Amino acid sequence: MSETVRVAISSDFLTAFAVLPRQIQGKTTEFMNRFRNNPAAPEIRYEALEVCRDEKICAVRIDDAYCCIVARQPESGVYLLLWVDLWDAACTWARAKRCDVNPITGAIQVYDVPDSQQAGPAAREAMLFAGISDRDLTELGVPEDQLELVRSIENTQAFYEKKSCFSADTFETLSWLAEGFPLDEVKALIQQEREAAREASKNLADALDHPETLTSFVVVEGENELRRIMAEPLEKWRVFLHPTQRKIVNKVYAGPARVLGGAGTGKTVVAMHRAKHLAAKLQGRERILFTTYTANLASDIRDNLRKICTLEEMRRIDVIHLDAWVMQFLREHGYSAEIVYDNDTYKLWEEAAALNDFDGEFTPAFYQEEYNRVIVAQEAFSLEKYVKATRLGRGTRLDRKKRMKVWSVVQGYQNLMKERQVRDINTAMYECRTLLLRSAAEPRYKHVVVDEGQDLSPNGFRLLRAIAGEEHENDIFIVGDSHQRIYKNRASLSQCGINVRGRGSILRINYRTTEEIRKAAFALLNGISFDDLDDSFDTGDRCRSLTHGKPPEVRRYANANEELNAVITEIRRLVESGVSAKDICVVARTHRLLDDYMSEFAANGLHCFEIKRNKADDRKLDGIRVATMHRVKGLEFQYVFIVAANNRIIPLASMVESSTDAVSEQETITAEKCLLYVALTRAQKGAYVSGYGQMSPFLVPRQG
């Protein structure tokens, strides 16, 4: 036996563990800890399985009824926990399995070797993968033992039904082909993600650290880590990273880096693992800033980082949304002004316009937009600079005379802020950045990690550049997706001093939603152009889901009561079928609507848990989740109900009607479509969209 013993847990093992009775889960965890300490201990007895495809695979009893399926290779010191179940069920699962190192990819694969079912030449020509040669299939990582199985698959439905037969890497590769991607494209994609092929080897130890192996296995280093994993086994994103994700997480960048990806592709997962990876390498008093646009997202991220980081790593990471960081920084430097938002800032603009715009040519909303979108965005904080500022994307033309008029209102607004000791967030960010640039002190953060980068303003990114200091190795790491821009901020990274050229990555696999939900959500955005957070475009057309299910149900009901009864009936059906209430979320466009539905749910005996601002979802508490469309961003649930999807609610009439011109109105409508896209893509397995009366113009409903 090898002197170095390594024990790893497979993703399939965690899936099986999650459905065990709680008492058996406890026994299994205790067994696993003993097994991890010494898998060769005399009390651990390995029992061979009858008619098993692989002599490395055997069973180890947990008690008289339950057992673990293990692949062992004592000469290399590797023991892999593959499955756990009742004895007969576990043995049935294991008999067709083989656990080998793929000689082409160098990764460990666990897969089925079914009985021979060779199809005739005529039948083979009609099969799903008929156009792909055996050589191409093996080069893509399909084991030779599975070539006959692949050749026997008739269509995409049959392929997805056989998902459990394949290793994760093989299934992913075949999925791209099944979805119609050309072989050359798939080869290029795989080559881009795959390290250079390792030498052929049957040694599991050589393959255990391979990026594709770590898609499906986690090596357990200690008891605390083991118990953390087993406490919530279905949250696999904490442990298993796709090779593309792992490469991004571990890469050394010469400067800022940007990661794009559609909803469900794991951008936040990558950002959190990146923060953990960087934190483990810090020395002395070095720290990391992990920031995002909203307080509720920062709260969720902080909660999840605690689950993957050691205490020492967590102590080095400040997780705070950018506005709160600005307020904290200004307080430290003696600023007493409060930061105000929304209605409070609008009232200041109303007052400034009333005092300085005597003929009322422009609305207060116009002045507010002009200030944020032109003056602050370009730091044109003087009349001379403002007159020269570009107004690309603004719908109202302004000559020099009108700009002077606008400037008089802007000055009035600035004076009111000083008198009242308040600041809007953009002004506060500018003052914060000015302080940082004047300071001779070393930057307080070695690295900055940004989630939901598409929602930050130009001022926000310029501030982050100042926070990070001069460009240096691994200084700023940004993840985002302009298709999820639900606030009307738009920034070009390069114009904000953040150069990511040559340091960009794209995540292409959707791990959350079914392909049917992804397609339906993406169809909402047809015809809209989206940026790549810089000066180019992001079409988002190369993202795919590897799971399938029913398309979202979109239904129109005659009235609110009919819709409510239908939603309650379906929720009860899901719960009766075994879905946990906390895996169901009801989403509404506004707080007022949400309050109405919560009241009705309570009256009908449905317990609710509202996901609120500044508070993470407490998964220990039972009850269906309810949230606004803005608050549900960054979360995921098995089933999502989007309710009251009516005309004048989606898009929200008050938002559209407050637009200052045609360009602003179109931006508002786009943001509302993105909001619906975000809400719909929170669903993992099923999505329901309903309304009553006249439905949202974004939807094509069926009659309820």
XYZ file of C-alpha atoms in Angstrom:
704
model
C 0.000 0.000 0.000
C 1.101 3.560 -0.694
C 2.315 5.491 2.335
C 0.159 8.454 1.283
C -3.559 7.711 1.593
C -6.104 10.013 -0.063
C -9.874 9.726 0.297
C -12.223 11.519 -2.100
C -16.010 11.864 -2.247
C -17.906 11.868 -5.540
C -20.706 14.224 -6.461
C -22.980 11.174 -6.918
C -22.229 10.083 -3.351
C -23.469 13.444 -2.037
C -26.630 13.154 -4.152
C -27.363 9.739 -2.645
C -26.422 10.863 0.873
C -28.874 13.811 0.733
C -31.944 11.536 0.528
C -30.931 9.151 3.316
C -32.929 9.210 6.578
C -31.419 11.707 8.993
C -30.319 8.980 11.432
C -28.497 7.127 8.635
C -26.883 10.369 7.493
C -25.395 10.717 10.976
C -24.099 7.135 10.925
C -22.682 7.642 7.435
C -20.835 10.808 8.423
C -19.281 9.049 11.439
C -18.279 6.100 9.228
C -16.759 8.455 6.652
C -14.646 10.176 9.286
C -13.266 6.817 10.483
C -12.756 5.770 6.864
C -10.929 9.007 6.065
C -8.560 8.479 9.002
C -7.631 4.915 7.956
C -9.412 3.145 5.082
C -7.235 0.074 5.711
C -8.329 -0.352 9.336
C -9.224 -3.978 10.231
C -12.834 -3.103 11.142
C -13.462 -1.768 7.604
C -14.314 -4.837 5.539
C -14.421 -4.620 1.752
C -16.903 -6.997 0.139
C -16.652 -7.923 -3.529
C -19.749 -7.520 -5.679
C -21.100 -10.277 -7.887
C -21.017 -9.621 -11.641
C -19.314 -6.231 -11.226
C -17.645 -4.615 -14.250
C -14.673 -3.329 -12.220
C -12.705 -5.252 -9.602
C -11.701 -1.970 -7.930
C -15.341 -1.373 -6.946
C -16.621 -2.995 -3.757
C -19.039 -2.442 -0.870
C -18.364 -1.444 2.746
C -21.117 -1.817 5.337
C -22.228 1.152 7.453
C -24.662 -1.026 9.434
C -26.723 -4.167 8.773
C -28.880 -2.403 6.145
C -26.788 0.349 4.510
C -23.461 0.346 2.714
C -21.079 2.576 0.777
C -19.788 1.756 -2.687
C -16.041 2.354 -2.841
C -13.445 2.262 -5.608
C -10.062 1.440 -4.090
C -6.536 1.212 -5.402
C -4.338 0.369 -2.380
C -1.106 0.499 -4.370
C -1.693 4.202 -5.135
C -3.314 4.923 -1.768
C -6.569 6.233 -3.340
C -10.049 5.420 -2.021
C -13.114 6.912 -3.717
C -16.549 6.997 -2.073
C -18.958 6.610 -5.013
C -22.457 5.860 -3.650
C -24.426 5.114 -0.473
C -27.757 3.315 -0.121
C -29.508 0.210 1.171
C -27.367 -2.847 0.423
C -29.364 -4.259 -2.525
C -29.966 -0.846 -4.128
C -26.316 0.160 -3.754
C -25.080 -3.112 -5.277
C -27.508 -2.738 -8.189
C -26.185 0.791 -8.818
C -22.572 -0.431 -8.751
C -22.664 -3.593 -10.875
C -22.593 -1.839 -14.272
C -20.101 0.813 -13.168
C -16.454 1.167 -14.042
C -13.989 3.608 -12.448
C -10.960 4.337 -14.638
C -8.563 7.056 -15.702
C -9.379 8.172 -19.242
C -6.158 7.743 -21.279
C -6.974 10.779 -23.444
C -8.050 13.338 -20.849
C -6.172 12.017 -17.807
C -9.312 12.409 -15.644
C -11.028 9.855 -13.416
C -14.353 8.753 -14.899
C -17.135 6.697 -13.299
C -19.521 5.365 -15.908
C -21.842 2.520 -16.934
C -20.720 -0.338 -19.167
C -24.048 -1.822 -20.280
C -24.563 -5.229 -21.836
C -23.652 -5.312 -25.524
C -26.422 -3.876 -27.704
C -24.774 -3.487 -31.104
C -27.155 -1.907 -33.611
C -27.152 -2.933 -37.289
C -25.496 -0.667 -39.900
C -28.825 0.768 -41.106
C -29.987 1.530 -37.587
C -26.612 3.081 -36.654
C -26.942 5.589 -39.496
C -30.173 6.926 -37.982
C -28.797 7.380 -34.470
C -28.077 10.713 -32.778
C -24.271 10.553 -32.985
C -24.060 8.719 -36.339
C -21.983 11.475 -37.927
C -19.228 11.299 -35.315
C -16.476 8.728 -35.746
C -15.246 6.470 -32.949
C -11.883 8.213 -33.123
C -13.489 11.642 -32.646
C -15.582 10.371 -29.746
C -12.574 8.936 -27.935
C -10.562 12.095 -28.589
C -13.386 14.031 -26.933
C -13.062 11.815 -23.848
C -15.700 9.110 -24.391
C -14.374 5.812 -22.915
C -13.994 3.008 -25.442
C -16.255 0.870 -23.236
C -19.121 3.292 -23.939
C -18.837 3.648 -27.706
C -21.559 1.047 -28.322
C -23.825 2.797 -25.838
C -23.297 6.140 -27.564
C -23.943 4.540 -30.956
C -27.281 3.123 -29.709
C -28.820 6.492 -28.696
C -31.636 7.451 -31.065
C -32.393 11.091 -30.215
C -31.757 13.900 -27.730
C -34.560 12.770 -25.421
C -33.047 9.286 -25.157
C -29.618 10.847 -24.574
C -30.774 12.999 -21.651
C -32.600 10.016 -20.140
C -29.229 8.207 -20.014
C -27.432 11.031 -18.196
C -26.679 8.855 -15.159
C -24.785 6.381 -17.375
C -22.048 8.888 -18.211
C -19.336 10.644 -16.249
C -19.895 14.408 -15.903
C -17.222 15.362 -18.438
C -18.436 12.865 -21.067
C -22.062 13.930 -20.665
C -21.146 17.598 -21.040
C -19.154 17.004 -24.220
C -21.880 14.870 -25.797
C -24.472 17.489 -24.804
C -22.837 20.109 -27.018
C -22.965 17.666 -29.944
C -26.553 16.652 -29.156
C -27.606 20.309 -29.192
C -26.281 20.656 -32.737
C -22.913 22.333 -32.199
C -20.462 21.418 -35.003
C -17.771 18.902 -34.102
C -14.953 21.372 -34.840
C -16.481 23.937 -32.451
C -16.874 21.345 -29.697
C -13.277 20.188 -30.168
C -12.058 23.777 -29.946
C -14.181 24.417 -26.838
C -12.958 21.260 -25.126
C -9.334 21.978 -26.030
C -9.661 25.489 -24.635
C -10.940 24.129 -21.319
C -8.739 21.054 -21.091
C -5.151 20.941 -19.958
C -2.641 19.164 -22.161
C -3.429 15.451 -22.177
C -1.556 13.519 -19.565
C 0.262 10.295 -20.230
C -1.973 7.231 -20.196
C -2.072 5.810 -16.673
C -4.255 3.567 -14.560
C -2.943 5.229 -11.406
C -5.814 7.034 -9.652
C -3.391 9.134 -7.603
C -1.963 10.729 -10.761
C -5.453 11.696 -11.896
C -6.999 12.830 -8.631
C -5.856 16.455 -8.954
C -6.833 16.757 -12.621
C -9.268 19.670 -13.191
C -11.830 17.400 -14.886
C -11.624 14.922 -12.008
C -12.359 17.743 -9.570
C -15.606 18.404 -11.457
C -16.930 15.250 -9.780
C -14.659 14.532 -6.796
C -13.516 16.394 -3.727
C -10.498 15.261 -1.714
C -11.296 15.541 2.006
C -8.369 16.951 3.978
C -9.795 17.087 7.501
C -12.723 16.334 9.796
C -14.012 19.933 9.842
C -14.116 20.068 6.058
C -15.851 16.691 5.903
C -18.585 17.764 8.323
C -19.059 21.063 6.486
C -19.592 19.238 3.188
C -21.922 16.620 4.648
C -24.020 19.227 6.487
C -25.389 20.532 3.175
C -24.492 17.953 0.512
C -26.703 19.321 -2.262
C -24.958 22.688 -2.358
C -22.282 21.184 -4.591
C -21.164 24.544 -5.959
C -19.135 24.926 -2.784
C -16.973 21.968 -3.671
C -17.138 21.039 -7.354
C -15.862 23.481 -9.953
C -15.934 22.931 -13.693
C -12.412 22.937 -15.237
C -13.203 26.286 -16.887
C -14.227 27.750 -13.538
C -11.232 26.283 -11.704
C -8.820 27.656 -14.332
C -10.301 31.160 -13.874
C -10.227 30.887 -10.073
C -6.579 29.824 -9.941
C -5.125 31.930 -12.757
C -2.535 34.652 -12.178
C -3.598 37.805 -14.045
C -1.183 40.620 -14.882
C -3.908 43.162 -14.038
C -7.715 43.422 -13.937
C -9.766 40.475 -15.229
C -13.405 40.183 -16.315
C -15.673 37.114 -16.424
C -18.942 37.087 -18.381
C -21.705 34.487 -18.300
C -25.475 34.182 -18.491
C -27.776 33.555 -15.546
C -26.932 30.287 -13.772
C -23.424 29.875 -15.183
C -21.770 30.207 -11.778
C -20.278 33.713 -11.926
C -20.824 34.386 -8.226
C -19.484 30.910 -7.394
C -16.318 31.731 -9.340
C -16.017 35.130 -7.637
C -16.311 33.574 -4.167
C -13.799 30.819 -4.882
C -11.498 33.452 -6.391
C -11.684 35.452 -3.151
C -10.954 32.305 -1.124
C -8.023 31.405 -3.407
C -6.485 34.881 -3.125
C -7.112 35.115 0.630
C -5.143 31.916 1.221
C -2.063 33.589 -0.303
C -2.183 36.899 1.604
C 0.533 37.868 4.032
C 0.894 40.325 6.884
C -1.966 42.843 6.937
C -3.036 42.324 3.312
C -6.796 42.193 2.720
C -9.428 41.656 0.016
C -12.492 43.778 -0.739
C -15.428 41.737 -2.056
C -18.136 44.134 -3.187
C -21.358 44.248 -5.171
C -24.137 46.692 -6.012
C -26.791 45.924 -3.375
C -26.804 45.250 0.348
C -28.884 42.068 0.097
C -26.472 40.451 -2.375
C -23.531 41.337 -0.147
C -25.341 39.674 2.762
C -25.935 36.482 0.747
C -22.305 36.382 -0.407
C -20.966 36.924 3.115
C -23.132 34.047 4.376
C -21.930 31.684 1.630
C -18.260 32.674 1.889
C -18.323 31.617 5.532
C -19.275 28.129 4.345
C -16.275 27.686 2.041
C -13.546 29.723 3.761
C -11.450 28.976 6.800
C -11.670 31.453 9.667
C -8.304 32.935 8.723
C -9.362 33.381 5.084
C -12.649 34.967 6.144
C -10.884 37.431 8.449
C -9.004 38.779 5.444
C -12.095 39.395 3.264
C -14.280 42.482 3.715
C -17.690 41.729 2.155
C -19.670 44.943 1.809
C -21.756 46.569 -0.896
C -20.105 49.586 -2.451
C -22.456 52.259 -1.105
C -21.892 51.100 2.471
C -18.128 51.093 1.925
C -18.307 54.694 0.669
C -20.325 55.814 3.690
C -17.926 54.032 6.054
C -14.864 55.565 4.371
C -16.240 59.108 4.456
C -17.148 58.730 8.137
C -13.568 57.669 8.858
C -12.393 60.901 7.211
C -14.659 63.209 9.164
C -17.510 63.670 6.687
C -20.829 64.105 8.469
C -23.130 64.247 5.434
C -25.727 61.500 5.025
C -26.150 59.616 1.752
C -29.716 59.899 0.442
C -31.557 58.073 -2.326
C -34.645 58.034 -4.549
C -37.412 60.285 -3.196
C -35.038 62.355 -1.071
C -32.735 63.181 -3.985
C -35.701 63.807 -6.279
C -37.105 66.377 -3.837
C -33.779 68.214 -3.942
C -33.954 68.299 -7.752
C -37.535 69.578 -7.597
C -36.431 72.383 -5.311
C -33.357 73.201 -7.410
C -35.463 73.328 -10.589
C -38.088 75.525 -8.950
C -35.386 77.993 -7.821
C -33.397 78.101 -11.083
C -35.559 76.993 -14.035
C -38.144 79.747 -14.199
C -39.913 78.653 -17.410
C -40.010 74.939 -16.433
C -38.614 73.756 -19.761
C -37.210 70.549 -18.272
C -38.542 68.259 -15.543
C -36.670 67.548 -12.302
C -36.232 63.960 -13.546
C -34.441 65.261 -16.657
C -31.979 67.270 -14.560
C -31.367 64.279 -12.318
C -30.637 61.997 -15.277
C -28.415 64.610 -16.935
C -26.409 64.956 -13.740
C -25.911 61.201 -13.225
C -25.594 60.102 -16.857
C -23.441 62.944 -18.215
C -21.923 65.188 -15.551
C -21.002 62.587 -12.930
C -20.252 59.863 -15.487
C -17.645 62.110 -17.165
C -16.685 64.038 -14.018
C -17.658 67.258 -15.787
C -17.875 69.219 -12.543
C -17.490 72.684 -14.081
C -19.458 74.578 -16.701
C -16.476 74.514 -19.045
C -16.195 70.707 -18.813
C -19.944 70.186 -19.029
C -20.260 72.234 -22.214
C -17.647 69.962 -23.831
C -19.059 66.700 -22.440
C -20.493 64.149 -24.868
C -24.174 63.286 -24.477
C -24.248 60.061 -26.469
C -27.411 58.103 -25.659
C -29.349 61.103 -24.348
C -32.611 61.703 -26.198
C -32.900 65.507 -25.804
C -30.521 67.784 -27.713
C -28.937 70.666 -25.788
C -27.122 73.615 -27.326
C -24.645 75.717 -25.334
C -27.355 78.075 -24.053
C -29.459 75.205 -22.757
C -26.454 73.562 -21.153
C -25.785 76.795 -19.255
C -29.380 76.668 -18.065
C -28.953 73.069 -16.942
C -25.756 74.033 -15.142
C -27.526 76.685 -13.092
C -29.948 74.015 -11.816
C -27.053 71.639 -11.126
C -25.303 74.305 -9.063
C -28.534 74.880 -7.165
C -28.769 71.158 -6.444
C -25.162 71.013 -5.249
C -25.716 73.989 -2.960
C -28.796 72.356 -1.461
C -26.809 69.187 -0.752
C -24.183 71.207 1.105
C -26.791 73.166 3.072
C -28.732 70.034 4.092
C -25.562 67.992 4.762
C -26.578 65.224 2.366
C -25.045 63.605 -0.717
C -26.421 61.411 -3.471
C -24.360 58.250 -3.931
C -22.627 59.407 -7.133
C -21.441 62.625 -5.513
C -20.319 60.686 -2.438
C -18.342 58.263 -4.621
C -16.609 61.168 -6.385
C -15.634 62.777 -3.053
C -14.437 59.396 -1.779
C -12.265 58.870 -4.859
C -10.844 62.388 -4.548
C -9.761 61.628 -0.981
C -8.136 58.366 -2.051
C -6.187 59.987 -4.883
C -4.882 62.718 -2.583
C -3.740 60.197 0.006
C -0.149 59.006 0.028
C -1.073 55.907 2.034
C -0.740 52.411 0.615
C -4.003 50.929 -0.726
C -5.788 49.092 2.053
C -6.679 46.184 -0.262
C -4.354 43.891 -2.177
C -7.230 42.598 -4.309
C -10.780 43.715 -5.196
C -13.455 41.207 -6.265
C -16.675 42.553 -7.825
C -19.928 40.621 -8.273
C -22.813 41.797 -10.519
C -20.458 44.245 -12.225
C -23.059 45.162 -14.850
C -25.000 47.204 -12.271
C -22.154 49.481 -11.173
C -21.927 53.028 -12.511
C -18.836 54.575 -14.175
C -18.259 56.438 -10.930
C -18.366 53.160 -9.026
C -15.728 51.560 -11.235
C -13.470 54.624 -11.101
C -13.720 54.447 -7.326
C -12.766 50.757 -7.349
C -9.751 51.582 -9.507
C -8.675 54.110 -6.865
C -9.342 51.643 -4.025
C -7.150 49.014 -5.688
C -4.334 51.500 -6.361
C -2.073 51.373 -9.379
C -2.580 48.414 -11.706
C -0.837 45.305 -10.373
C -1.065 41.529 -10.441
C -4.560 40.186 -9.627
C -5.724 43.670 -8.609
C -9.385 43.676 -9.742
C -11.583 40.676 -10.611
C -15.028 41.446 -12.050
C -17.913 39.112 -12.900
C -21.098 40.258 -14.584
C -23.725 39.879 -17.289
C -25.303 42.853 -19.032
C -28.399 40.737 -19.764
C -29.101 41.025 -16.017
C -28.686 44.819 -15.827
C -31.822 45.727 -13.864
C -30.604 49.211 -12.936
C -29.861 51.752 -15.639
C -26.160 52.081 -14.925
C -23.835 51.491 -17.868
C -20.065 51.680 -17.684
C -17.145 50.945 -19.983
C -14.351 49.415 -17.913
C -11.573 50.772 -20.118
C -12.988 54.302 -19.886
C -12.955 53.944 -16.093
C -9.245 53.093 -16.020
C -9.761 49.315 -15.779
C -8.065 47.584 -18.704
C -9.243 43.966 -19.078
C -8.212 43.480 -22.701
C -6.720 40.005 -23.106
C -7.893 39.065 -19.604
C -11.522 38.149 -20.266
C -13.295 34.796 -19.840
C -16.776 33.523 -20.657
C -18.711 30.864 -18.720
C -20.894 28.843 -21.096
C -22.619 26.145 -19.028
C -25.828 26.944 -17.150
C -25.883 24.826 -13.994
C -29.142 26.184 -12.598
C -32.033 26.128 -15.039
C -33.266 23.643 -17.589
C -32.534 24.409 -21.231
C -36.247 25.054 -21.767
C -36.370 27.736 -19.043
C -33.105 29.260 -20.277
C -34.384 29.537 -23.840
C -37.728 31.026 -22.789
C -36.028 33.601 -20.567
C -33.451 34.516 -23.192
C -36.228 34.954 -25.786
C -37.510 37.908 -23.721
C -34.358 39.786 -24.733
C -34.495 39.121 -28.482
C -33.545 42.156 -30.545
C -31.767 43.971 -27.704
C -28.037 44.716 -27.965
C -25.944 44.015 -24.870
C -22.395 45.115 -24.037
C -19.535 43.101 -22.555
C -19.040 45.608 -19.681
C -16.522 47.282 -21.947
C -16.614 48.608 -25.504
C -17.717 45.451 -27.328
C -20.829 43.238 -27.408
C -22.040 40.126 -25.584
C -24.492 38.045 -27.605
C -24.880 35.405 -24.889
C -25.679 32.829 -27.576
C -23.123 30.195 -26.576
C -24.568 29.373 -23.173
C -26.313 26.000 -22.740
C -27.983 24.065 -19.924
C -27.196 20.393 -19.393
C -30.596 19.561 -17.880
C -33.991 19.449 -19.526
C -37.592 19.801 -18.422
C -40.850 21.555 -19.241
C -40.917 25.105 -20.638
C -42.246 27.777 -18.258
C -46.041 27.771 -17.933
C -47.491 31.185 -18.810
C -51.190 31.497 -17.972
C -53.773 34.287 -17.929
C -56.708 34.135 -15.533
C -59.971 36.047 -15.535
C -59.372 37.767 -12.198
C -57.041 37.936 -9.193
C -58.941 35.312 -7.168
C -58.789 32.791 -9.995
C -55.030 33.329 -10.320
C -54.495 33.048 -6.565
C -56.440 29.774 -6.338
C -54.462 28.299 -9.247
C -51.127 29.263 -7.666
C -52.117 27.847 -4.264
C -53.344 24.608 -5.868
C -50.056 24.116 -7.751
C -47.920 24.932 -4.686
C -49.842 22.359 -2.649
C -49.437 19.788 -5.423
C -45.671 20.337 -5.467
C -45.396 20.029 -1.668
C -47.521 16.867 -1.655
C -45.222 15.409 -4.332
C -42.232 15.819 -2.005
C -40.898 19.284 -2.871
C -39.803 21.189 0.240
C -41.759 24.422 0.763
C -38.504 26.380 1.105
C -37.542 25.303 -2.428
C -40.542 27.206 -3.828
C -40.463 30.980 -4.308
C -43.320 33.327 -5.228
C -42.082 36.512 -6.901
C -43.948 39.792 -7.460
C -42.901 43.077 -9.077
C -43.626 45.351 -6.074
C -43.702 45.197 -2.286
C -47.365 46.186 -2.265
C -48.300 43.239 -4.461
C -46.156 40.931 -2.358
C -47.955 42.002 0.826
C -51.305 41.189 -0.802
C -50.211 37.684 -1.823
C -48.641 36.972 1.576
C -51.887 37.921 3.280
C -53.878 35.610 1.005
C -51.414 32.750 1.428
C -51.637 33.050 5.213
C -55.448 33.057 5.042
C -55.239 29.797 3.068
C -52.896 28.098 5.507
C -49.649 28.510 3.563
C -46.721 29.503 5.767
C -44.502 32.154 4.136
C -40.971 33.396 4.703
C -40.275 36.786 3.163
C -36.778 37.324 1.797
C -36.040 40.910 2.779
C -33.432 43.510 2.003
C -30.221 43.298 4.075
C -30.997 39.748 5.189
C -29.889 36.410 3.737
C -32.391 33.594 3.157
C -32.312 31.433 6.309
C -32.590 27.905 4.890
C -33.227 26.474 8.355
C -36.669 28.101 8.423
C -39.531 26.372 6.641
C -42.212 27.935 4.457
C -42.537 29.004 0.843
C -40.287 31.926 0.007
C -41.758 35.210 -1.216
C -39.707 38.061 -2.651
C -39.809 41.031 -4.974
C -38.243 40.650 -8.407
C -35.300 42.812 -7.330
C -34.686 40.881 -4.107
C -34.682 37.446 -5.741
C -31.600 38.335 -7.773
C -28.652 36.108 -6.900
C -30.846 33.350 -5.427
C -32.185 30.079 -6.819
C -35.090 27.737 -6.072
C -36.425 24.514 -7.532
C -39.705 26.169 -8.521
C -40.525 29.827 -9.104
C -43.959 31.451 -9.441
C -44.001 34.932 -10.994
C -47.394 36.363 -10.107
C -49.462 39.372 -11.223
C -47.561 39.574 -14.513
C -50.117 42.078 -15.755
C -50.035 45.028 -18.091
C -48.823 48.205 -16.320
C -47.115 46.003 -13.700
C -44.542 44.410 -16.019
C -43.247 46.836 -17.209
C -44.168 48.975 -14.214
C -46.203 51.895 -15.550
C -44.837 54.440 -13.068
C -41.270 53.672 -14.202
C -42.085 54.003 -17.889
C -44.153 57.159 -17.437
C -41.380 58.875 -15.483
C -38.969 58.550 -18.429
C -37.692 61.901 -19.630
C -37.569 61.118 -23.360
C -37.922 58.281 -25.888
C -34.384 57.007 -25.272
C -34.924 56.937 -21.522
C -38.238 55.149 -21.998
C -36.624 52.434 -24.097
C -33.892 51.982 -21.491
C -36.591 51.561 -18.841
C -38.417 48.929 -20.890
C -35.145 47.051 -21.454
C -34.399 47.121 -17.718
C -37.905 45.753 -17.020
C -37.327 42.913 -19.516
C -34.012 42.149 -17.836
C -35.801 42.084 -14.482
C -38.280 39.485 -15.758
C -35.352 37.526 -17.249
C -33.616 37.542 -13.855
C -36.763 36.397 -12.014
C -37.452 33.586 -14.485
C -33.881 32.265 -14.371
C -34.012 31.744 -10.593
C -35.911 28.487 -11.316
C -33.995 25.215 -11.381
C -36.706 22.753 -12.398
C -39.957 24.587 -13.109
C -41.273 28.108 -13.652
C -44.825 29.462 -13.628
C -45.793 32.927 -14.843
C -49.353 34.075 -14.256
C -51.524 37.161 -14.342
C -55.111 38.257 -14.754
C -56.988 40.569 -17.057
C -54.638 42.106 -19.589
C -51.237 40.447 -19.364
C -47.772 41.975 -19.720
C -46.904 42.809 -23.340
C -43.687 40.833 -22.798
C -45.647 37.546 -22.538
C -47.724 35.237 -24.721
C -50.021 33.499 -22.190
C -52.413 30.583 -22.344
C -55.924 30.959 -20.918
C -56.073 29.630 -17.359
